[in-house]
XYZ file of C-alpha atoms in Angstrom:
86
model
C 0.000 0.000 0.000
C 1.167 3.446 -0.759
C 1.393 6.282 1.734
C -1.571 8.075 0.170
C -3.758 4.997 0.512
C -2.928 4.807 4.207
C -3.639 8.536 4.628
C -6.975 8.251 2.827
C -7.970 5.195 4.908
C -7.058 7.035 8.123
C -8.979 10.127 6.990
C -11.990 7.958 6.195
C -11.789 6.262 9.601
C -11.499 9.617 11.385
C -14.510 10.898 9.453
C -16.472 7.752 10.294
C -15.609 8.005 13.992
C -16.552 11.706 14.001
C -19.819 10.902 12.219
C -20.671 8.343 14.899
C -19.441 10.193 18.003
C -21.079 13.569 17.312
C -24.683 12.235 17.297
C -23.922 10.095 20.349
C -22.761 13.139 22.314
C -25.862 15.045 21.226
C -28.042 12.077 22.178
C -26.399 11.870 25.588
C -27.150 15.554 26.260
C -30.744 15.107 25.158
C -31.195 12.052 27.381
C -29.789 13.988 30.344
C -32.225 16.874 29.782
C -35.154 14.487 29.388
C -34.156 12.682 32.568
C -34.271 15.958 34.518
C -37.639 16.842 32.989
C -39.049 13.439 33.981
C -37.812 13.923 37.558
C -39.532 17.316 37.705
C -42.741 15.867 36.293
C -42.636 13.022 38.805
C -42.443 15.535 41.647
C -45.265 17.581 40.140
C -47.458 14.498 39.786
C -46.843 13.480 43.406
C -47.702 17.002 44.576
C -50.835 17.038 42.412
C -51.864 13.637 43.749
C -51.538 14.816 47.353
C -53.562 17.961 46.660
C -56.147 15.894 44.812
C -56.527 13.510 47.764
C -56.974 16.405 50.192
C -59.520 18.030 47.893
C -61.503 14.796 47.591
C -61.477 14.414 51.363
C -62.935 17.917 51.765
C -65.596 17.166 49.148
C -66.623 13.915 50.845
C -66.842 15.697 54.202
C -69.128 18.316 52.632
C -71.280 15.575 51.091
C -71.557 13.848 54.482
C -72.594 17.129 56.136
C -75.235 17.693 53.467
C -76.494 14.132 53.932
C -76.947 14.704 57.660
C -78.751 17.993 57.007
C -81.062 16.365 54.461
C -81.815 13.575 56.940
C -82.881 16.133 59.563
C -85.092 17.909 57.031
C -86.773 14.635 56.085
C -87.477 13.948 59.757
C -89.028 17.395 60.206
C -91.170 16.990 57.097
C -92.388 13.589 58.263
C -93.357 15.088 61.629
C -95.148 18.024 59.965
C -97.025 15.730 57.559
C -98.242 13.534 60.417
C -99.565 16.426 62.556
C -103.318 16.335 62.990
C -105.133 19.071 61.087
C -107.529 21.430 62.903
């Protein structure tokens, strides 16, 4: 092999390595950014879930209070309906 053949093979190999390494470095940076975004979203989802549970608890307490109030009203109506008329 001549010297120029060796130089051209080395240049081709360097170009091939550069063509492979550059996208890999870019991919690595993208994966790192996406990993951080997923961590942030995970924290946001946990926070949202906690707030959602507390909100549902408050709603169920309000529903229970309304149920008790409605029960008292039904009792009063039953008493009023059963009163003897004059």
